Coordinates of C-alpha atoms and ligand atoms in Angstrom, one line a residue:
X14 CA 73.8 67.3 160.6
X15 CA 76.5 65.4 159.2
X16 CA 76.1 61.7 156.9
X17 CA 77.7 59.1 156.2
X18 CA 77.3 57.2 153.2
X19 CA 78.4 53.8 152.2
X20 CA 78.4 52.1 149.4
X21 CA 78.8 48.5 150.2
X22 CA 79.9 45.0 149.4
X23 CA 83.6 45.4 148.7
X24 CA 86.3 43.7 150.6
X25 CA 89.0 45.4 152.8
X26 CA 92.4 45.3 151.4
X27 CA 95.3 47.8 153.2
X28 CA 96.9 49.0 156.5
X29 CA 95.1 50.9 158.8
X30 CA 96.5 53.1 161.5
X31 CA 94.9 52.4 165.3
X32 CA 94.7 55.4 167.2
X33 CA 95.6 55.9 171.0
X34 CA 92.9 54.4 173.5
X35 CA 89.8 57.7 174.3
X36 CA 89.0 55.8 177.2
X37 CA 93.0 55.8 178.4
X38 CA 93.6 59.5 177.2
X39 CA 90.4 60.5 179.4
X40 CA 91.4 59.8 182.8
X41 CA 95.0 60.3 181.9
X42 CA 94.4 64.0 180.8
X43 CA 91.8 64.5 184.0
X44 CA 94.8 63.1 186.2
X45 CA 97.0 66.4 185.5
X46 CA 95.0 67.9 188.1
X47 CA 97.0 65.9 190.4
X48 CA 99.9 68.0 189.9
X49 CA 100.5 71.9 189.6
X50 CA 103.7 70.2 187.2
X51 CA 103.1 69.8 183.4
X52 CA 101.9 66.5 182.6
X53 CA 102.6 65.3 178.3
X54 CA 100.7 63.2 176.9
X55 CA 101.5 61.7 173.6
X56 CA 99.1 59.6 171.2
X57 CA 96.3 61.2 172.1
X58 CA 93.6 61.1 169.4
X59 CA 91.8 63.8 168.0
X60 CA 88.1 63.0 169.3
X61 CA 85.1 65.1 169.9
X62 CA 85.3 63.5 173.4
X63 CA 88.9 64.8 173.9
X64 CA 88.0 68.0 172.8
X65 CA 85.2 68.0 175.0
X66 CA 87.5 67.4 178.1
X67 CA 89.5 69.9 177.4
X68 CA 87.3 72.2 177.7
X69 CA 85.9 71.2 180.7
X70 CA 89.5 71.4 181.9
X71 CA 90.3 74.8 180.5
X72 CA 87.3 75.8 182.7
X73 CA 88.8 74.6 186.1
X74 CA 92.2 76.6 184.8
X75 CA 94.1 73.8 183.2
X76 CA 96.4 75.3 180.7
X77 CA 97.0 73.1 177.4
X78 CA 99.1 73.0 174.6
X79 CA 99.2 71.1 171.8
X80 CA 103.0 70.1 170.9
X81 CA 103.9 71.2 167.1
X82 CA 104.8 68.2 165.4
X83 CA 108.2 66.4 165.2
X84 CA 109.7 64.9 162.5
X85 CA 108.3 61.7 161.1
X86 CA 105.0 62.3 162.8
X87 CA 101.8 62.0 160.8
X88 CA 98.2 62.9 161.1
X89 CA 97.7 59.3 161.8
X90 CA 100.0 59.3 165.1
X91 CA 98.0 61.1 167.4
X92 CA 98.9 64.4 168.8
X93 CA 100.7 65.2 172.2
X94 CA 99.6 67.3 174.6
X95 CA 100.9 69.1 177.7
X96 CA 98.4 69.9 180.9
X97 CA 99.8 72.0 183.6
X98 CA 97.2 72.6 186.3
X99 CA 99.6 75.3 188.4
X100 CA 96.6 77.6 188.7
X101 CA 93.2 76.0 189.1
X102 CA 90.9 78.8 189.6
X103 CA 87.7 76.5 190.4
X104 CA 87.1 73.4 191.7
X105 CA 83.4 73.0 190.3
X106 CA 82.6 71.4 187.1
X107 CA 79.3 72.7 185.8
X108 CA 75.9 70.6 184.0
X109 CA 76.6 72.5 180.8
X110 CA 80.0 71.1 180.2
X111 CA 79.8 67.4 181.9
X112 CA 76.5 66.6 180.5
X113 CA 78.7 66.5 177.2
X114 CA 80.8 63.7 178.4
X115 CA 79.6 61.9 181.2
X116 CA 83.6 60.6 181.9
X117 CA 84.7 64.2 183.0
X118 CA 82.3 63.4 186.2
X119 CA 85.5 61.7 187.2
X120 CA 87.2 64.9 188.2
X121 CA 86.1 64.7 191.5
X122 CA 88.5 62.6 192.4
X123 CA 91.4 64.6 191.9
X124 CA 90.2 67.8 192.5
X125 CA 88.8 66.8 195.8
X126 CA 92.0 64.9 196.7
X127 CA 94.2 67.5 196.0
X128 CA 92.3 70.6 197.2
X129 CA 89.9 69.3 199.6
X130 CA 87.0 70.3 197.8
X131 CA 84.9 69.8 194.4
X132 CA 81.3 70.4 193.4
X133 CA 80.6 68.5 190.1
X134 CA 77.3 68.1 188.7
X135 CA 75.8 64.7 188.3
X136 CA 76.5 63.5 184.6
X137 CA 72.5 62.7 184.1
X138 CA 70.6 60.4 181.8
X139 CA 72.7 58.5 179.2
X140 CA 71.6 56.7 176.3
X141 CA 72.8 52.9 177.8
X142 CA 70.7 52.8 180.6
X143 CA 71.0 54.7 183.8
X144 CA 74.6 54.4 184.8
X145 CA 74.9 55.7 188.0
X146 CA 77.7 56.9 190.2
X147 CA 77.2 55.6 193.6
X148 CA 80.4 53.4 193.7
X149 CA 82.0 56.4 193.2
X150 CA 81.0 58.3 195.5
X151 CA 81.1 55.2 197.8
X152 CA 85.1 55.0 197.0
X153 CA 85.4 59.1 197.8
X154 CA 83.7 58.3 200.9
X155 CA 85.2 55.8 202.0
X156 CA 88.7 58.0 201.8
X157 CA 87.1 60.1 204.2
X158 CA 85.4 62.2 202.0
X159 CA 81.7 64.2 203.1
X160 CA 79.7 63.9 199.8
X161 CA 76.4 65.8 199.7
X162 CA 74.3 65.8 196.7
X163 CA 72.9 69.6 195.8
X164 CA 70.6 70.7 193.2
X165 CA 72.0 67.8 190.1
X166 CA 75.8 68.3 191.9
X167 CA 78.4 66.3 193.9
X168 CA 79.4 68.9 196.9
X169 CA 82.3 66.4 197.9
X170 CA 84.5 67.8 200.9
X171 CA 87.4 67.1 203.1
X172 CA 88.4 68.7 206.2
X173 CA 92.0 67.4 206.9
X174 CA 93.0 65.7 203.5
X175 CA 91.8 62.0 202.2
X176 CA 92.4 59.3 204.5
X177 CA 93.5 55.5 202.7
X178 CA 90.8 53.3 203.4
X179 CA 89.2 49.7 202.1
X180 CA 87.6 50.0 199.0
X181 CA 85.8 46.8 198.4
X182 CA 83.6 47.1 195.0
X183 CA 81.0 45.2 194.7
X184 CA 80.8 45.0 191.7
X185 CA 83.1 46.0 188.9
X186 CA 83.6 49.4 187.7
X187 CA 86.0 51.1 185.2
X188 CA 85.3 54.4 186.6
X189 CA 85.1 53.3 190.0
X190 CA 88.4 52.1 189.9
X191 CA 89.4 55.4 187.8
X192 CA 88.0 57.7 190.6
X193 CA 89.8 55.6 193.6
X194 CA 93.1 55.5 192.4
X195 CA 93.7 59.0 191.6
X196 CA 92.0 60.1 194.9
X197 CA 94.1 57.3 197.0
X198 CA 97.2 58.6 195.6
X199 CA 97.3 61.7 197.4
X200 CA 95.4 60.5 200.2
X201 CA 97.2 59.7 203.8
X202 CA 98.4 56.1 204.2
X203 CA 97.6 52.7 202.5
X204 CA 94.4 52.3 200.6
X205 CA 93.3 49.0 199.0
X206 CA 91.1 48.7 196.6
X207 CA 89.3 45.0 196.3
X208 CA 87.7 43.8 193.2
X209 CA 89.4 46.6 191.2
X210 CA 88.6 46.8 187.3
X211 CA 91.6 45.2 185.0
X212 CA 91.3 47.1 182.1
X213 CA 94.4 47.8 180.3
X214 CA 93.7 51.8 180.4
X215 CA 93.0 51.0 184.4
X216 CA 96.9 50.0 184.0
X217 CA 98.0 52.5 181.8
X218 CA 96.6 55.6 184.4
X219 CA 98.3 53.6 187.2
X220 CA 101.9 53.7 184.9
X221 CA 101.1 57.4 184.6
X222 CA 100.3 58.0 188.1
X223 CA 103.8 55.9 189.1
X224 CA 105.4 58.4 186.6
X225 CA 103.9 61.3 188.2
X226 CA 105.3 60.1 191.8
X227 CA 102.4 58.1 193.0
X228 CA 103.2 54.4 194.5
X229 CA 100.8 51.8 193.4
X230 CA 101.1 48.3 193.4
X231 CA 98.7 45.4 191.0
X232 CA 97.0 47.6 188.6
X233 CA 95.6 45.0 186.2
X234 CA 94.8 42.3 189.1
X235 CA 91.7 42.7 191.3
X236 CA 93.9 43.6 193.9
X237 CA 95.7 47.4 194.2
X238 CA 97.8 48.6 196.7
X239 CA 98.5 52.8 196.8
X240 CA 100.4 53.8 199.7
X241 CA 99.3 57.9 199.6
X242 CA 102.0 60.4 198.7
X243 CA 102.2 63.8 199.7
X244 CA 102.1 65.4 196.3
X245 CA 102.7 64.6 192.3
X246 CA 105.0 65.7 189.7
X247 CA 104.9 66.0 185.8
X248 CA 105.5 63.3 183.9
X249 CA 105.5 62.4 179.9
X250 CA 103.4 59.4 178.7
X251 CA 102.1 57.9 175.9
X252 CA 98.6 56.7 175.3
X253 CA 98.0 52.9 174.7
X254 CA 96.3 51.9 171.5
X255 CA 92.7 52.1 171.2
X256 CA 91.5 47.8 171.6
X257 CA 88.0 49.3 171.0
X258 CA 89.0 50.6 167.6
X259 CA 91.2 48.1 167.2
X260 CA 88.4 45.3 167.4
X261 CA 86.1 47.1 165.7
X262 CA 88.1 46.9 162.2
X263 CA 88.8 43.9 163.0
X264 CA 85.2 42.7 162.5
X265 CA 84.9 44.9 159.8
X266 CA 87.4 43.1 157.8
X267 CA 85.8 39.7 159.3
X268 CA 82.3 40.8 157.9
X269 CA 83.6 42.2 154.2
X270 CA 86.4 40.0 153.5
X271 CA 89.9 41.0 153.0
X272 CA 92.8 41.4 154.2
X273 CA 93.6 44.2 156.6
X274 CA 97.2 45.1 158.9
X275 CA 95.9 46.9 161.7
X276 CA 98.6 48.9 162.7
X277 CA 100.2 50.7 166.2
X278 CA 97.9 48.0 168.4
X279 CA 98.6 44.8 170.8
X280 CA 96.5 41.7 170.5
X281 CA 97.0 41.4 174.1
X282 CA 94.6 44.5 174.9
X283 CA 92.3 42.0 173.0
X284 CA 92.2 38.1 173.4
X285 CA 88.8 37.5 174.4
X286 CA 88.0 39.3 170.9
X287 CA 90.3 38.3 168.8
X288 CA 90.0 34.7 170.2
X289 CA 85.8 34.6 169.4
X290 CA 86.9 35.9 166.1
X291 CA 89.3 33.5 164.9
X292 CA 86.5 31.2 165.9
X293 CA 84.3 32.8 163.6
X294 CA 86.1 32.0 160.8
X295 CA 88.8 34.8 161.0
X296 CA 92.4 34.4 160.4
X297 CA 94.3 36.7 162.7
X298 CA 98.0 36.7 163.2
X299 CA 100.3 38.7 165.1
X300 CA 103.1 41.0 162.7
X301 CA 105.5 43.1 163.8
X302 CA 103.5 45.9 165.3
X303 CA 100.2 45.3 164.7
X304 CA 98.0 42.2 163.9
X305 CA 97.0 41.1 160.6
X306 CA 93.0 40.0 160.0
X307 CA 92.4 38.0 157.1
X308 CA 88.8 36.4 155.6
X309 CA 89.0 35.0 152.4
X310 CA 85.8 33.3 150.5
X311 CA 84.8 31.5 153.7
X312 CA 82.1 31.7 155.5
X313 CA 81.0 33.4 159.1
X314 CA 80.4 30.6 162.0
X315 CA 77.9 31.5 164.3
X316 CA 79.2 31.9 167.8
X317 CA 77.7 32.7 171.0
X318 CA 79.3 35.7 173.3
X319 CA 78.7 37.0 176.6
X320 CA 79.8 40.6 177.9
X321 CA 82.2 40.4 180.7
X322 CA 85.0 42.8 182.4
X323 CA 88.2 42.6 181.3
X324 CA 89.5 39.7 180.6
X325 CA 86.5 39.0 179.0
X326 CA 84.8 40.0 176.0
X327 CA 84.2 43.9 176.2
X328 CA 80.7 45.2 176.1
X329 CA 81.8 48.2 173.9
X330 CA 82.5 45.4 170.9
X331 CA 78.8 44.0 171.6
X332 CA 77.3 45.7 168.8
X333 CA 79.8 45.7 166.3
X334 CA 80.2 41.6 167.2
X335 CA 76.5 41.4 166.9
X336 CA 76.7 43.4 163.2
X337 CA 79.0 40.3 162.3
X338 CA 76.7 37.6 163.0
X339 CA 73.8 38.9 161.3
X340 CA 75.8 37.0 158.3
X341 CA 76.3 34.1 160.1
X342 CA 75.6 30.6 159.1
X343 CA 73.2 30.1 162.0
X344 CA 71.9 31.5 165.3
X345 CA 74.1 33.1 167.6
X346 CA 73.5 34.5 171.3
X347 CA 74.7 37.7 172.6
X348 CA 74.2 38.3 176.3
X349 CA 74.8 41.5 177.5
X350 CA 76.0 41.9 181.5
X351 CA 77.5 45.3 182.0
X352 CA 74.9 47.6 180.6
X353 CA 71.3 47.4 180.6
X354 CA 69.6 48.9 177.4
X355 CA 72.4 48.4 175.1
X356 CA 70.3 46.7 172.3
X357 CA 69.5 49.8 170.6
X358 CA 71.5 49.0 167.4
X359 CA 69.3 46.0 166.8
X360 CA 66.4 47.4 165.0
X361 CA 68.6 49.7 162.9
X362 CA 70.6 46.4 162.2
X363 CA 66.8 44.9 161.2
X364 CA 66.4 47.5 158.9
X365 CA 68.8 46.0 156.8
X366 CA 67.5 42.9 157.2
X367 CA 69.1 41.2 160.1
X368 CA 67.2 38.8 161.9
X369 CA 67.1 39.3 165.6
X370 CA 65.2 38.5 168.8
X371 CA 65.5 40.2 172.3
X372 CA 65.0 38.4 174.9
X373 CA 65.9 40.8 178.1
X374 CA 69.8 40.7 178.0
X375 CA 70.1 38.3 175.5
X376 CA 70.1 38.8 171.6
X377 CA 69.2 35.9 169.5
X378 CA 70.8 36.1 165.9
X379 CA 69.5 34.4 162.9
X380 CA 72.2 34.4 160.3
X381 CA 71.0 35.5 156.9
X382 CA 72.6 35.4 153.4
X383 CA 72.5 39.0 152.7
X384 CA 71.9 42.3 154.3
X385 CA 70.6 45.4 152.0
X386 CA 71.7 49.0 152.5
X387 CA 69.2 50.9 154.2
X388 CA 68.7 54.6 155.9
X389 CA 69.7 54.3 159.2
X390 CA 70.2 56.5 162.5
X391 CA 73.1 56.2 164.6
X392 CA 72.2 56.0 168.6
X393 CA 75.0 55.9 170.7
X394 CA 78.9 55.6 169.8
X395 CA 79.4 51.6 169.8
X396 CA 75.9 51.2 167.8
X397 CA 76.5 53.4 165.4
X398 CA 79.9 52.1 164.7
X399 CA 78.0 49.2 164.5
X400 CA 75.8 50.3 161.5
X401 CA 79.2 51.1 159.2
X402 CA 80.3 47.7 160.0
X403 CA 77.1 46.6 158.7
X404 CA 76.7 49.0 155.6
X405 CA 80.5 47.8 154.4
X406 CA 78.8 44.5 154.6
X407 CA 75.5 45.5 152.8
X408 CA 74.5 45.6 149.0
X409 CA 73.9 49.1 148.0
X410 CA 73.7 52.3 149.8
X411 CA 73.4 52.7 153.5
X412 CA 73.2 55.9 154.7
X413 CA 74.3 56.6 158.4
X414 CA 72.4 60.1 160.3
X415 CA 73.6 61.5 163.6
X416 CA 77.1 60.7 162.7
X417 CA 78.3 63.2 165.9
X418 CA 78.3 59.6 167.8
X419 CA 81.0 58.4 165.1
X420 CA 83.0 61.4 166.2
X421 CA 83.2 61.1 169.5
X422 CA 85.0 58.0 170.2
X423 CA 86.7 57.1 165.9
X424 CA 89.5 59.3 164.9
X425 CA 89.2 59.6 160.6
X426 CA 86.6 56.8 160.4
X427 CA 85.9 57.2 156.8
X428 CA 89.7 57.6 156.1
X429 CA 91.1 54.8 157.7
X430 CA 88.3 52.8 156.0
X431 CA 88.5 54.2 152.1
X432 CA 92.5 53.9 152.4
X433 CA 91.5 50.0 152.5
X434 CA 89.2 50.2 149.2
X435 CA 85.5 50.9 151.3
X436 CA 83.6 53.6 149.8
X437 CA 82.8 55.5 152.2
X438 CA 82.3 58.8 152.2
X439 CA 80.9 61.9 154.8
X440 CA 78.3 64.4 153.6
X441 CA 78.1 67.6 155.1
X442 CA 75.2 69.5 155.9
Ligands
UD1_19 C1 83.8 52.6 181.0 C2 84.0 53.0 179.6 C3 82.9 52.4 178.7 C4 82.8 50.9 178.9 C5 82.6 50.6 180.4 C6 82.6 49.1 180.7 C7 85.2 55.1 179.7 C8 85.2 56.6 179.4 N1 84.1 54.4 179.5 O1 82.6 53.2 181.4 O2 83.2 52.7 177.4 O3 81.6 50.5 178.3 O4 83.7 51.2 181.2 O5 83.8 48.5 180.2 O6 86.3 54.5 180.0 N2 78.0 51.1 188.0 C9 77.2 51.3 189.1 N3 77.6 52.3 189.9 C10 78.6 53.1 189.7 C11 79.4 52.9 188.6 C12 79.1 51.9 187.7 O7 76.3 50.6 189.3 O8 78.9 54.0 190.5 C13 77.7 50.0 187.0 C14 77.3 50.5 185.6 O9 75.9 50.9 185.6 C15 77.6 49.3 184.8 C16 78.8 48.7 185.5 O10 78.8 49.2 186.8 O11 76.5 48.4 184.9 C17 80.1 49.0 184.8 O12 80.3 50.4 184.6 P1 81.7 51.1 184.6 O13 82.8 50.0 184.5 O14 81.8 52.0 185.8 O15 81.6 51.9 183.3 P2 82.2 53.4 183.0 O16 83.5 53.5 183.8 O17 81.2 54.4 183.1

């Protein structure tokens, strides 16, 4: 298994590329079975996660092509893609391949709504807690849908098409909201969906799905409107920029010091973020294109932060925020809402020598002057991301294990990183 090894203690100085968002490009690709049309998508990043997908897609007869680049394109700018789902040969997606990404679950949706049936296995255990799927299937059923659960799989049916419905969640849910637009936008009639999920990639799949003929009204607001179409054409889109990634250098350049452009990305995927970290002592700015995150020879204020949906500060930053108040002058609380379990970085983080105290949801951070580099094992994708944050950070060595997290959700981690001076480097095993 692959390593990572950092060297740490020196500042970030440089530009680095942001990549296009995984958890946009996920439901996006999963919504060209919508449509027997070819559906592009460019900016998608090169993740194990993607890859992943695509498979899963290639087995329900998804054809896909990657587009040969075109001039000025780079590595660094993602790579397009065209779906075309013209002859889907089965409609059931097996354990095997969706216990390898528990997103590609959300196939159901369209598969169902388009062909009136779909047997997808339940995505199982997951290293954040249980997340379950009952406000999923609570949206499919809802639209009419007959859902029977089977030996581990969704058996969801319809017998004369979706029906728009009420969708009231009660509580909020990326996926949820995922899962009921693309089904409501093939289903007959109005649907409304109530206490939807704001997400910026819940927006970007709704511009998508308007490319690809579907009419939707307040993606982004609690509130969206789909008035069912008949069927969906091919469109061309481009992935929005990863905030995730984004905020995650962000921090990084917040914990080392420097001076880093972050480049392709909005801040507006990002206030809550970028608002706690200006608070922490961070200078960030908006430039053409990107936003530029400066800390020079001050020190880290502790501040307190609570998970929220979007607007609010995203759970998927939790741990790398929580790596940057480990050097805090003084305690900070992290409370953690969406997921339960998600603490796991915490005594990897103590290992080189953070001081922190769980208290149920809530993470109680004692700043301390210096953390040492340490051997430490990567658990899920934010945590382990977490852990490079750290190690930059650190004196000495850290070395990072189970690095196949890393790969699933940062496109050229160690790149983007040494191009700004970190040494960082992968070993391979
Ligand atoms: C998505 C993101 C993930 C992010 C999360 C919250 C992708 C691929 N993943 O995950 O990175 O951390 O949003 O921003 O986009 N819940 C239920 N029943 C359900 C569904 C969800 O109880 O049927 C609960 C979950 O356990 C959790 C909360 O709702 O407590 C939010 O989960 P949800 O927003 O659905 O997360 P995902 O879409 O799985």
């Amino acid at each position: 298994m692959d390593r990572i090894h950092i060297t740490g203690g020196v500042p970030l100085n440089g530009t680095i590329p942001i990549s296009g968002a995984k958890n946009a490009a996920l439901p996006l690709m999963i919504a060209s079975l919508l449509t027997g049309d070819t559906l592009e998508l460019a900016n998608v990043p090169r993740l194990a996660d993607i890859a992943a997908l695509t498979r899963i897609l290639g087995n329900h007869g998804v054809d896909h092509m990657v587009v040969g680049k075109r001039p000025g394109q780079t590595t660094e700018t993602g790579q397009t893609i065209r779906l075309t789902a013209s002859n889907v040969i089965d409609t059931t997606a097996p354990y095997e391949l969706v216990s390898t990404m528990r997103a590609s679950f959300w196939v159901v949706a369209p598969l169902l709504a388009r062909f009136g049936e779909a047997k997808v296995s339940l995505p199982g255990g997951c290293a954040i807690g249980t997340r379950p799927v009952d406000l999923l299937i609570m949206a499919l059923e809802k639209l009419g849908a007959q859902i029977e659960i089977d030996a581990g799989y969704v058996v969801a049916r319809t017998k004369n098409g979706l029906r728009g419905a009420e969708i009231d969640f009660p509580k909020v849910t990326v996926g949820g909201t995922h899962v009921a637009l693309m089904a409501a936008s093939l289903a007959y009639g109005t649907t409304v969906i109530s206490n939807a999920a704001r997400e910026p990639e819940v927006v970007d799949l709704a511009d998508c799905l308007i490319k690809m003929g579907a009419r939707i009204q307040g993606a982004g607001t609690p509130r969206i409107v789909i008035e069912g179409v008949a069927r969906m054409n091919g469109a061309r889109h481009e992935v929005l920029p990863d905030r995730i990634e984004t905020g995650t250098y962000a921090m990084a350049v917040a914990m080392t010091g420097g001076d880093v452009v972050l480049e392709n990305t909005r801040a507006d995927l990002l206030h809550s973020a970028l608002d706690i970290l200006s608070t922490t002592g961070a200078e960030i700015t908006q430039v053409p294109g990107g936003i530029r995150v400066r800390r020079n020879g001050a020190g880290i204020a502790a501040v307190d932060v609570t998970t929220d949906p979007f607007p609010g500060f995203p759970t998927d930053l939790q741990a790398q925020f929580m790596a940057l108040m480990t050097l805090a002058n003084g305690q900070s609380q992290i409370r953690e809402t969406i997921f339960e379990n998600r603490f796991m970085h915490v005594q990897e983080l103590a290992r080189l020598g953070a001081k922190i105290r769980l208290e149920g949801d809530l993470a109680i951070v004692e700043g301390v002057e210096r953390l040492k580099g340490a051997p430490v094992m990567a658990t899920d994708l934010r945590a382990s991301v977490s852990l490079v944050i750290a190690g930059l950070a650190a004196e000495g060595e850290t070395q990072i294990n189970r690095v196949y997290h890393l790969d699933r959700g940062f496109e050229a981690l160690e790149a983007k990183l040494a191009r700004c001076g970190a040494r960082i480097e992968r070993v391979r095993a």
